[in-house]
XYZ file of C-alpha atoms in Angstrom:
563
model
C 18.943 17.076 9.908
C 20.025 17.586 6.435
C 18.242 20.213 3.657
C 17.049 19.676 1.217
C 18.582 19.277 -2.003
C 19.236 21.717 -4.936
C 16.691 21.373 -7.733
C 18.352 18.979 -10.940
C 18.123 20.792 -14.276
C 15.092 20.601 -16.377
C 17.000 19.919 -19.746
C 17.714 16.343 -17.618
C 14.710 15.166 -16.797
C 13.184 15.044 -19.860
C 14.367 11.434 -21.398
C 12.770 10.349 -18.297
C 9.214 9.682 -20.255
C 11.556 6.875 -22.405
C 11.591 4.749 -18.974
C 7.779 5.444 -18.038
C 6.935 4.873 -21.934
C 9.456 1.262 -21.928
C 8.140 0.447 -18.567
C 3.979 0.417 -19.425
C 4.393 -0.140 -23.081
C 3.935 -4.398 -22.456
C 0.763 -3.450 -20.115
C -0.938 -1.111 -22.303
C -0.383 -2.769 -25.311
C -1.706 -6.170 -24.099
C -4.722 -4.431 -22.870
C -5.553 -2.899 -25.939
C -4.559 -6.700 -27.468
C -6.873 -8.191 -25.101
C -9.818 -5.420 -25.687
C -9.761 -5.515 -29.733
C -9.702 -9.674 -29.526
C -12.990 -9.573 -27.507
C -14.548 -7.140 -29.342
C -14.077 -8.412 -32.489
C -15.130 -11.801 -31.238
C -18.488 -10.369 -30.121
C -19.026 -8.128 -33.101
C -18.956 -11.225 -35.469
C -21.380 -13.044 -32.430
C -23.817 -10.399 -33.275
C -23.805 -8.331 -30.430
C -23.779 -4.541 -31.092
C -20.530 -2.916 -30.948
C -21.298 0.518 -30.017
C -23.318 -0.730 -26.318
C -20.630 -2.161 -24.118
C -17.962 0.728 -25.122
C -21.018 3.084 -24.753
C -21.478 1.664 -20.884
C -17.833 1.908 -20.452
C -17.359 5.315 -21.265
C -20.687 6.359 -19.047
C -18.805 4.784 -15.906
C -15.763 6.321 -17.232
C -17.074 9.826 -17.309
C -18.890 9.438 -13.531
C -15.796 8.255 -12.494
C -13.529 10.969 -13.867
C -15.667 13.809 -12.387
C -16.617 12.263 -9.059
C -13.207 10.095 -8.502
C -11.427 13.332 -6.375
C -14.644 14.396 -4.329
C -15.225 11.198 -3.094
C -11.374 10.728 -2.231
C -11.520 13.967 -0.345
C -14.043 13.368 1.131
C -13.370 9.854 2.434
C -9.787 11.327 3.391
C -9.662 15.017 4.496
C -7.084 16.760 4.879
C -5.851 20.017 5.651
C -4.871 22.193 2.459
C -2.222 24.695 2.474
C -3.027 27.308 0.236
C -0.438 28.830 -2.568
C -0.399 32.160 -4.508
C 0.408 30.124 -8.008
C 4.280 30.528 -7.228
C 4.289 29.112 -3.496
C 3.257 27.658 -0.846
C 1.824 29.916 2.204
C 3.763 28.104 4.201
C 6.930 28.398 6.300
C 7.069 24.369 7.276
C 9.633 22.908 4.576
C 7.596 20.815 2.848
C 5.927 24.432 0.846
C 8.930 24.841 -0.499
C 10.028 21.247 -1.220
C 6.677 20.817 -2.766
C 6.730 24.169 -5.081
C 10.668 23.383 -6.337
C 9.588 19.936 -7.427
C 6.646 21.148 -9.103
C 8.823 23.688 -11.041
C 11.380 21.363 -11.854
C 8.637 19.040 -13.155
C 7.419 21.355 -15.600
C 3.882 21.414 -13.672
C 1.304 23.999 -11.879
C 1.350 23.985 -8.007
C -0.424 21.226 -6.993
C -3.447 21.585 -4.405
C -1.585 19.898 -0.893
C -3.119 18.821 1.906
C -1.977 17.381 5.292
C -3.901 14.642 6.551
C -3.685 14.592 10.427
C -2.558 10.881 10.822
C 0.819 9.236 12.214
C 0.835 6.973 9.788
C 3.286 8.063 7.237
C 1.992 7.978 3.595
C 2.181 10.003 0.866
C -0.469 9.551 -2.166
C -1.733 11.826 -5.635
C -5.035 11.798 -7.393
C -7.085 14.144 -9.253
C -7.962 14.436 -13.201
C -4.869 15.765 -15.494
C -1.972 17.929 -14.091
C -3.549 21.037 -13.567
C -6.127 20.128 -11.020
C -3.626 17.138 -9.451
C -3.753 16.697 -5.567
C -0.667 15.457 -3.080
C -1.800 14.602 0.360
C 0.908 13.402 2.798
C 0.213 12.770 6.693
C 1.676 13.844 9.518
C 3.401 10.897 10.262
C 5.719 10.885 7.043
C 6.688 14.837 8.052
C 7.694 13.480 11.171
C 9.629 10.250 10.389
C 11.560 11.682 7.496
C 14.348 14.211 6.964
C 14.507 16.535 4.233
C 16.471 14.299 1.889
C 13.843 11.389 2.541
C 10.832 13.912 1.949
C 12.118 15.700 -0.885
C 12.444 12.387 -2.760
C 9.173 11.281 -1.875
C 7.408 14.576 -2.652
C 9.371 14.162 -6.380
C 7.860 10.379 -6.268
C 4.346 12.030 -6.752
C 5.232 14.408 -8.708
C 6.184 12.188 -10.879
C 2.885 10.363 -11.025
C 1.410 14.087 -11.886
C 4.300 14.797 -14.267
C 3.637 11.227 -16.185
C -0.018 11.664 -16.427
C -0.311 8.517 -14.980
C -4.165 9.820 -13.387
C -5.281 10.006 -17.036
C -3.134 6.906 -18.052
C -4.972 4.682 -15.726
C -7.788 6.031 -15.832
C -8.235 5.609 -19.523
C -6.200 1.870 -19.198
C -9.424 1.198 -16.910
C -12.251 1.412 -19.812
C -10.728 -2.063 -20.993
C -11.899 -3.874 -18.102
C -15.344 -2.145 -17.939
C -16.033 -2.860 -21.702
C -15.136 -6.374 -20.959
C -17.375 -6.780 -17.989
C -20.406 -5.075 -19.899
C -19.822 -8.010 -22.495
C -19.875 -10.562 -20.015
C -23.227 -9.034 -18.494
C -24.885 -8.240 -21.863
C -24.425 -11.983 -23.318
C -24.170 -13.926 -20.111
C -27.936 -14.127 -20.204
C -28.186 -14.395 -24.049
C -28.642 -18.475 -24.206
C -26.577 -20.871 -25.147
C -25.005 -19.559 -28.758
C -23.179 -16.996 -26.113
C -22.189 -18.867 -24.210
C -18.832 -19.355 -24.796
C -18.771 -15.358 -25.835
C -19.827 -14.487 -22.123
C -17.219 -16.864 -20.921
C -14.294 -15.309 -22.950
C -15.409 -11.917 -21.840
C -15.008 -12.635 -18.601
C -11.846 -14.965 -18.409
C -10.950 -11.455 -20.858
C -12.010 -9.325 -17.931
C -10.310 -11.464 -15.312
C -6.865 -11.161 -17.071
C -7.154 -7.201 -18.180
C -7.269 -6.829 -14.313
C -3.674 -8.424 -13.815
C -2.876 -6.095 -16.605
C -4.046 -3.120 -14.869
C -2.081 -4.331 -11.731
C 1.046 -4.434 -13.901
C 0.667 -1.028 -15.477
C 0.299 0.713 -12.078
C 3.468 -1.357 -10.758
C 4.954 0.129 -14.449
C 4.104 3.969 -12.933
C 5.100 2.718 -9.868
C 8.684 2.152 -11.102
C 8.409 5.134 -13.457
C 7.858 7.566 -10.411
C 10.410 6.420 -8.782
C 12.736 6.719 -11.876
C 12.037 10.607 -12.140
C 12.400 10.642 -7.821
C 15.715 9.303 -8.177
C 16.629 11.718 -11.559
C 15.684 14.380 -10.110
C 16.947 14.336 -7.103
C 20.365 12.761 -7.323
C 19.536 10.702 -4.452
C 18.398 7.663 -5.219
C 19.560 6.291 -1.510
C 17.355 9.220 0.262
C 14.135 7.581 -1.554
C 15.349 3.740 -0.258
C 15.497 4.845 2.723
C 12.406 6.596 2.394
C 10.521 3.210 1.575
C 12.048 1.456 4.021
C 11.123 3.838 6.949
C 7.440 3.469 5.161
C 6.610 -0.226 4.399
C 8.511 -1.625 7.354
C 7.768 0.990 9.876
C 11.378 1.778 10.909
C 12.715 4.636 12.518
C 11.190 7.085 14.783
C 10.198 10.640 14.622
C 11.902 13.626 15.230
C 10.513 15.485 18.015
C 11.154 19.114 16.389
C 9.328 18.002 12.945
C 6.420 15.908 15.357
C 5.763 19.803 16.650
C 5.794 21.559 13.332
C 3.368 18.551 11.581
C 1.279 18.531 14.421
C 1.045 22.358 13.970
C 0.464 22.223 10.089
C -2.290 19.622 10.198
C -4.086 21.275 13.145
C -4.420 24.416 10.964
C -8.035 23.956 9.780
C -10.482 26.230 7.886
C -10.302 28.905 10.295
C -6.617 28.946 10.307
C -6.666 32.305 8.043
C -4.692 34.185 10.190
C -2.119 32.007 11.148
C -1.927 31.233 7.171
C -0.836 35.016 7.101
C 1.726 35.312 9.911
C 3.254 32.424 7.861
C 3.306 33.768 4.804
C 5.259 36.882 6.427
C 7.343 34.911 8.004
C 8.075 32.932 4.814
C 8.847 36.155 2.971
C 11.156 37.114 5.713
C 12.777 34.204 4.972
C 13.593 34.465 1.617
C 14.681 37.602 1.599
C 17.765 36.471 4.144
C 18.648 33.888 1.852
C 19.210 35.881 -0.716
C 22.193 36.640 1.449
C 23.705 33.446 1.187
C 23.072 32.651 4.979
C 19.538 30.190 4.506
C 20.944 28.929 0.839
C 20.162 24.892 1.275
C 23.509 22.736 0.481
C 23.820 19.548 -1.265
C 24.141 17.185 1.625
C 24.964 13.099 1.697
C 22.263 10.155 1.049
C 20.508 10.063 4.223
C 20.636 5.977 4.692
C 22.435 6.630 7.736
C 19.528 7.063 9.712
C 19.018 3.512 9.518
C 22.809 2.392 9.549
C 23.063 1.845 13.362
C 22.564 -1.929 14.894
C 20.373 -3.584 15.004
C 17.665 -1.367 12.481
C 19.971 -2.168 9.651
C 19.983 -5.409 10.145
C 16.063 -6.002 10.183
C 15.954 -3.413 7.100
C 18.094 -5.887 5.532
C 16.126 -8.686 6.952
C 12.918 -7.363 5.550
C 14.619 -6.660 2.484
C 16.044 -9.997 2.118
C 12.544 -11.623 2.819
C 10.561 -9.774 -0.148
C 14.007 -10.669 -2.609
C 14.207 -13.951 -1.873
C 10.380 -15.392 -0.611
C 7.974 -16.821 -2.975
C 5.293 -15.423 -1.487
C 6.120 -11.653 -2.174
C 7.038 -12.729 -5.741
C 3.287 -14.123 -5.672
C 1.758 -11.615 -3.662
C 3.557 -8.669 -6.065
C 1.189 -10.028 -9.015
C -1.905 -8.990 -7.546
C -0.429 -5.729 -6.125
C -0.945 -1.942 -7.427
C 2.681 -1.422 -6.307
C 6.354 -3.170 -6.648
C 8.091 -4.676 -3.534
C 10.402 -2.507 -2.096
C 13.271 -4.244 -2.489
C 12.576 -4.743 -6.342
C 11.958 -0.812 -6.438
C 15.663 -0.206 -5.258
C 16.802 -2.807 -7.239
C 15.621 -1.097 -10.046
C 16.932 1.814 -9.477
C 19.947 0.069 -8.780
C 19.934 -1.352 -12.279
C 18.936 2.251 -13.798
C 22.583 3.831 -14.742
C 21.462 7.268 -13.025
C 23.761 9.461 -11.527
C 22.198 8.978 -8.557
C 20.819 5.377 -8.199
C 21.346 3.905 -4.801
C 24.717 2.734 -2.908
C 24.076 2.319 0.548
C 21.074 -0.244 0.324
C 23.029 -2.997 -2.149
C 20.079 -4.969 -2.769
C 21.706 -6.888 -5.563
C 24.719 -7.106 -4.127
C 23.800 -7.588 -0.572
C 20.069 -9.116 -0.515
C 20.198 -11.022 -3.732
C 22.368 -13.251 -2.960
C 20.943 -14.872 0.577
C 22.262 -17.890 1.180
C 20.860 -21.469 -0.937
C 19.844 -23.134 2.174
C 17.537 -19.979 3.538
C 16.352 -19.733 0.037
C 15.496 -23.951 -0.478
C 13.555 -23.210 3.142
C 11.679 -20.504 2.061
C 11.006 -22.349 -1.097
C 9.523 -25.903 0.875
C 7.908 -23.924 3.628
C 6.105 -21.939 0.089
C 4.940 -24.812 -1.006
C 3.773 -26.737 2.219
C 1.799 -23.855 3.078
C 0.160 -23.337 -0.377
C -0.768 -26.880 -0.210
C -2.005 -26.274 2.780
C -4.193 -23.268 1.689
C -5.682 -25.485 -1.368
C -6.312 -29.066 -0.290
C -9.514 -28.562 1.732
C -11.057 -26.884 -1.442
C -9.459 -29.374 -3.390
C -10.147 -33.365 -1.740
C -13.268 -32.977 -0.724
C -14.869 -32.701 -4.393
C -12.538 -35.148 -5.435
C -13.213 -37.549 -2.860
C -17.313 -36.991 -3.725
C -16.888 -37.871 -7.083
C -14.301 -40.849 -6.682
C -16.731 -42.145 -3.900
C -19.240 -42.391 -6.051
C -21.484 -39.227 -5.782
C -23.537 -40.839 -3.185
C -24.797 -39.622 0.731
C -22.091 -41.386 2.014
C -19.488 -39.713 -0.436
C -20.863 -36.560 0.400
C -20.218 -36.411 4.256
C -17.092 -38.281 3.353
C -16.001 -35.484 1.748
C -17.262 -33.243 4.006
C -15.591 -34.372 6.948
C -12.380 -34.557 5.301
C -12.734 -31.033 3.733
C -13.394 -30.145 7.465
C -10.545 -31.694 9.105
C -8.183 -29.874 6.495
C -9.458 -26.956 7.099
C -8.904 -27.320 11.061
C -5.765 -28.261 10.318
C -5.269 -25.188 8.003
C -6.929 -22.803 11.316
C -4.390 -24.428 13.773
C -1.598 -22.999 11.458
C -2.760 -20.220 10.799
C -4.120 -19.491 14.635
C -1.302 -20.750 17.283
C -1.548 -20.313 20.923
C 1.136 -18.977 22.975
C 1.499 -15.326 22.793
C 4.919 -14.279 23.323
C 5.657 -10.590 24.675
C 8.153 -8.587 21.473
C 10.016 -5.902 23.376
C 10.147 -4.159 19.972
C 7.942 -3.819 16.930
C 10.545 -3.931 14.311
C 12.527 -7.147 15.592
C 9.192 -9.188 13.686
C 11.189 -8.338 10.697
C 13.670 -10.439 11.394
C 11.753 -13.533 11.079
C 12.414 -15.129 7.891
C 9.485 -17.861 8.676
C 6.976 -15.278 8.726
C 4.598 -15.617 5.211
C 0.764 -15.296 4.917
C -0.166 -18.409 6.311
C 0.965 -19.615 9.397
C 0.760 -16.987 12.095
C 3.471 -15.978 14.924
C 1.487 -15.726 18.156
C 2.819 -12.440 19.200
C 1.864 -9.828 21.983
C 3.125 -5.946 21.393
C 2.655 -2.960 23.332
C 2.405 0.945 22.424
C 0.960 3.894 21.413
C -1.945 3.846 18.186
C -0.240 6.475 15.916
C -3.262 6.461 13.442
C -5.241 3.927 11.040
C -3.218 1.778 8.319
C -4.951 3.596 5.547
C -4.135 7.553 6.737
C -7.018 9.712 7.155
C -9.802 7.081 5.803
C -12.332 7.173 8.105
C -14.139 3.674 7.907
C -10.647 1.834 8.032
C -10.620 -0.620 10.817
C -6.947 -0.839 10.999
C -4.462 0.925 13.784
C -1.135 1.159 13.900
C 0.880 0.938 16.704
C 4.334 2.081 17.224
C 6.740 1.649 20.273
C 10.732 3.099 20.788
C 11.922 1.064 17.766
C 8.879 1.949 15.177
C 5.231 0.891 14.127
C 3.635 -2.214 12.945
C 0.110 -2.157 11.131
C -2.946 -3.903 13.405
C -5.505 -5.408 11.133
C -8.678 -6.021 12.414
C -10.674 -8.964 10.664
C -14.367 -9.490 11.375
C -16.425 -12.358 9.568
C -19.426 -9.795 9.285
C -20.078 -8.009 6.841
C -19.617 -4.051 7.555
C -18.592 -4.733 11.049
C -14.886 -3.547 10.394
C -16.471 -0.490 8.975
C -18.378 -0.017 11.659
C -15.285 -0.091 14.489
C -13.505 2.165 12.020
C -16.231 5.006 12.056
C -17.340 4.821 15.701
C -14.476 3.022 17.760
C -11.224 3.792 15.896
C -11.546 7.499 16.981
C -11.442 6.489 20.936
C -7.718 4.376 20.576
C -6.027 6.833 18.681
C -3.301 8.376 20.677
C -3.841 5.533 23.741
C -1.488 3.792 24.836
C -2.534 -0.453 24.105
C -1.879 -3.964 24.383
C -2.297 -5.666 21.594
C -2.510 -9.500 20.701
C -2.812 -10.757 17.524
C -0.582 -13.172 14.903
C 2.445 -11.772 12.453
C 2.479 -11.916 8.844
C 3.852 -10.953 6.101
C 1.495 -10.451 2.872
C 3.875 -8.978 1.917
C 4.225 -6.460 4.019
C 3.933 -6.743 7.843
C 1.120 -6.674 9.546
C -0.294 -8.421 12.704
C -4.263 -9.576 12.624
C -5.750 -8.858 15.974
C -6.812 -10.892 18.595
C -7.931 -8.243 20.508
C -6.603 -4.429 21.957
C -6.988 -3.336 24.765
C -6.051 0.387 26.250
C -3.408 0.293 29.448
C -6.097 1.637 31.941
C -8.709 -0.889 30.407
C -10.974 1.515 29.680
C -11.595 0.032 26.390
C -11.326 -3.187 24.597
C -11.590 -4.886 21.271
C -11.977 -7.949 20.088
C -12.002 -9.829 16.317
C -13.797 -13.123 15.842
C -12.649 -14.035 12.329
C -10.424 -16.540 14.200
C -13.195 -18.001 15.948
C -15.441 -18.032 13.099
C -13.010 -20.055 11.456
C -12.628 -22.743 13.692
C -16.261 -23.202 14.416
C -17.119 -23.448 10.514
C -14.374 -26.453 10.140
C -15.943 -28.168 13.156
C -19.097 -27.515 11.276
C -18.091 -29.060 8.303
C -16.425 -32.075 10.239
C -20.074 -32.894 12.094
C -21.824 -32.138 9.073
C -19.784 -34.975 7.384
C -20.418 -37.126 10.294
C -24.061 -36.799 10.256
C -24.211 -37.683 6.540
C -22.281 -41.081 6.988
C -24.066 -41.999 9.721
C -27.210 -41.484 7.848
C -25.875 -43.401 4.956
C -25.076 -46.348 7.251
C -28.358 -45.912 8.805
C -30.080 -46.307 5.119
C-alpha cells in the first residue's frame, strides 16, 4: 500500500479560488438575476418588500444554527479528538486529515468515523472554524493512502471554499421566492399572475441551486487534484465509490473497525494512541517513517476484468442521455465528467490513467445512436399514459364515454410501462460489479437480476431511517433500494429492521438500474439461514393501480352505452 503523499506548497494553491469563483459565477449570478426580477415585480404589485426576505432570513437563521445538530444527530459518528495541531490518533487518516487542513490554510476540523461499510466521505457545519468531515468505515477500508488523501483534500476543499456559507446563503433565493408565491397565491385574481411567476421563479432558482453545488462539486475536486498532484488517485477514488469497485484491505478493515468502535468511553485507548503517535514521530524525524512520493494509485483497478466495467460504467454516464438528464437535477457531477474536468484543467497533476476523453468519449456511433433510440423509446414510454388519456377526453368530446375511454387507455399504457419496468426471470450474477457492464441498463426498464452477499451497511452511511442496504460480494458492492408505496414505511424498515441484516449474509432479488448510478430496487431479501425476510410492494402496487385504471375505464363505457 502506498503513503501518502507530501503536502503541495501553500503559495500554489491559492489561484485555486479563480476556478471555484469561474465555476459558480453563472449560478450565483442568475440567482441573484432571478431574485431581483421577482422582487421588483412584486414590489410594483404592491406587496411589501421587507415580508418575504424577512421570512427568508427567519428560516435562514433556524437553519444555520440547527443545520449540524440535526446532521449529527441523524448520522453519528465517532469523533477523534485533536489538541489544535493533531489528531489523537495513530490510524493514518489523523495525520492525512491535519496535513490537509494545514495546507488549506484552515483550523483542524472536528472528524468523526461513522461505523458503516459503505464508503462515503461528506462536510457540513457553519463557516471554517466549526466545519465537520465524517467518513465511514467502509471508505478507510476500500482505499489506499493515495485514494484517501485525495478524498480527505476533496472536503477540505468544500471547507477551504466556504462553500457551507456559499450555499447556504445561495439558498435564501429560493425561500424568498416561495414566501412570494404563498403570500399572493391567495391574494385574488390581480396576483395572480404574480403568484404564478414566483413560483415558476422558485421552480427554476432550484435548478440553479443544483448547478451551483455541481460548481463546488467541480471546485473541490480542482483543489483535491492541486493539492495533491494526483489527480489519478482521486479518479480512482470515485470510481471505487459510485460504482462500488474494489474490495477492502483486510489490514485497514481491522484498524477502521477499531477506530469506529472507539466510542465515548474510549478515553483511554485515545491516550495509548496518542503515545504511540508521539512515538512515532519522533522516529521519523530520523528519516526511517518519512512518507515518499509514490505513483497514481489507478492500478488497483487496472487488472481484467474491473477495468473494463470501470470503463464500462464510465462509458455509460459519457455517452447515455439519461445521465446527461439525470445530472440536471443532481447536487453532484457524473463521475466521468468530474475526471474529465480535471482532465481538461492544465494541472500538474490532472489525470492519465483514466483517459476519459480520450478513451470514453469517443464510444463507438452505433452504441451511441442505441443509447440515443432506446432514450427516447423509454421517455416516451414514461410520458404517454400521463399524456393520451387527457387528450383523448377532450378530443372525445368531454363526455362519460370519453372519460373511461381515456381511462382505460391511460391504464393500458401504464401496464405496459410496469411490464418494462418489472420483468420476470431473475437471473443469478456471480458478481456485483459485472451489472456495469450493461450498456442497456437506464432508469426505466429493469434487468431482472438475483445477487448474493454480505449487507456492508445502508446506502446513505450512518443515517438511521434509510431503508437502503448495500450488499457487496468478492468483486464489490451494489446499493439495494427498497421502495414501498406507503408513506413512512421505508422509514420504518430503516429504524427497526435495517439493524437485524447488517453484517448477514442475503439473497437478494430485485431489478438493475442505472439513475445514474447503480442501484438494484428490491424484490425482496432474504438472510441465508432464512431467519429473516423482506419484501417491497411498490411493484405490486403498480400493477394493481393500472389494472385499476383499465376497469375503471371499462365501467365508465359500459355505463355510457348503458345510458
Amino acid at each position: 500500500m502506498s503513503k501518502p503523499q507530501k503536502s503541495r506548497s501553500s503559495s500554489k494553491s491559492r489561484p485555486g479560488f479563480g476556478f471555484v469563483v469561474r465555476r459558480s459565477l453563472p449560478s450565483a449570478a442568475a440567482l441573484l438575476g432571478l431574485a431581483i426580477a421577482i422582487g421588483t415585480i412584486a414590489v410594483l404589485g404592491g406587496a411589501p418588500p421587507w415580508a418575504p426576505l424577512a421570512i427568508g432570513l427567519v428560516l435562514l437563521a433556524v437553519q444555520f444554527v440547527t443545520a449540524p445538530f440535526i446532521v449529527q444527530w441523524l448520522v453519528p459518528a465517532t469523533v477523534i479528538e485533536h489538541d489544535g495541531s493533531r489528531y489523537l490518533t495513530d490510524h493514518r487518516v489523523g495525520e492525512i486529515v491535519a496535513r490537509r487542513c494545514r495546507d488549506a490554510g484552515i483550523p483542524l476540523v472536528r472528524l468523526g468515523v461513522v461505523d458503516d461499510g459503505m464508503p462515503n466521505a461528506f462536510t457540513f457545519g457553519r463557516v471554517r472554524r466549526d466545519a465537520r468531515m465524517w467518513l465511514t468505515r467502509g471508505l478507510l477500508e476500500r482505499l489506499d493512502d493515495d485514494e484517501l488523501d485525495a478524498v480527505i483534500a476533496h472536503e477540505i476543499g468544500h471547507v477551504r471554499n466556504w462553500d457551507f456559507a456559499m450555499m447556504t446563503v445561495a439558498m435564501l433565493v429560493p425561500l424568498v421566492l416561495y414566501s412570494i408565491f404563498l403570500s399572493t397565491r391567495d391574494s385574488g385574481d390581480e396576483s395572480a399572475s404574480l403568484a404564478i411567476a414566483a413560483y415558476v421563479a422558485y421552480l427554476v432558482s432550484e435548478l440553479f441551486i443544483l448547478a451551483l453545488s455541481r460548481a463546488r462539486e467541480y471546485g473541490a475536486d480542482h483543489w483535491s487534484c492541486q493539492c495533491t498532484g494526483n489527480g489519478d488517485a482521486l479518479a480512482s477514488a470515485l470510481i471505487k465509490i459510485s460504482y462500488g469497485v474494489g474490495q477492502e484491505h483486510a489490514a485497514a478493515k481491522q484498524d477502521a473497525a477499531r477506530l469506529a468502535g472507539v466510542g465515548r468511553d474510549g478515553k483511554k485507548e485515545l491516550a495509548r494512541r496518542r503515545a504511540r503517535a508521539r512515538r512515532a514521530e519522533s522516529i521519523r524525524v530520523l528519516g526511517i517513517m518519512e512518507p515518499r512520493r509514490a505513483a497514481a494509485t489507478a492500478h488497483a483497478l487496472s487488472a481484467t476484468p474491473y477495468a473494463q466495467r470501470a470503463l464500462a460504467a464510465l462509458r455509460w454516464e459519457a455517452t447515455n442521455p439519461w445521465g446527461a438528464l439525470f445530472e440536471k437535477f443532481s447536487t453532484h457531477p457524473l463521475v466521468a465528467r468530474r475526471i474529465a474536468a480535471l482532465q481538461r484543467s492544465g494541472l500538474e497533476g490532472r489525470p492519465r490513467h483514466f483517459d476519459v476523453l480520450g478513451q470514453v468519449a469517443t464510444d463507438p456511433g452505433d452504441a451511441r445512436n442505441l443509447s440515443r433510440r432506446r432514450f427516447i423509446r423509454e421517455l416516451a414510454l414514461v410520458v404517454a399514459p400521463f399524456v393520451a388519456g387527457p387528450v383523448a377526453f377532450v378530443t372525445l368530446g368531454r363526455s362519460t364515454f370519453a372519460l373511461g375511454a381515456a381511462l382505460a387507455l391511460a391504464g393500458m399504457l401504464l401496464l405496459a410501462l410496469q411490464h418494462v419496468r418489472y420483468p420476470s426471470g431473475f437471473g443469478r450474477v456471480d458478481e456485483v460489479t459485472a451489472l456495469l457492464e450493461r450498456g442497456d441498463a437506464g432508469p426505466v426498464a429493469g434487468i431482472p437480476v438475483e445477487v448474493h452477499g454480505t449487507v456492508i451497511g445502508r446506502q446513505s452511511p450512518g443515517y438511521v431511517l434509510s431503508p437502503d442496504l448495500v450488499i457487496q460480494d468478492s468483486s464489490g458492492f451494489v446499493p439495494l433500494r427498497y421502495c414501498q408505496p406507503i408513506p413512512f414505511a421505508a422509514e420504518a424498515f430503516g429504524l427497526l429492521r435495517v439493524p437485524d441484516y447488517l453484517g448477514a449474509p442475503v439473497v437478494a432479488r430485485g431489478w438493475y438500474r442505472r439513475n445514474p448510478g447503480p442501484s438494484i430496487e428490491l424484490r425482496d431479501v432474504r438472510t441465508l439461514d432464512g431467519s429473516r425476510r423482506a419484501r417491497a410492494w411498490r411493484w405490486t402496487v403498480g400493477y394493481v393501480c393500472s389494472a385499476a385504471l383499465v376497469i375503471a375505464g371499462v365501467i365508465a363505457i359500459a355505463v355510457s352505452a348503458a345510458a
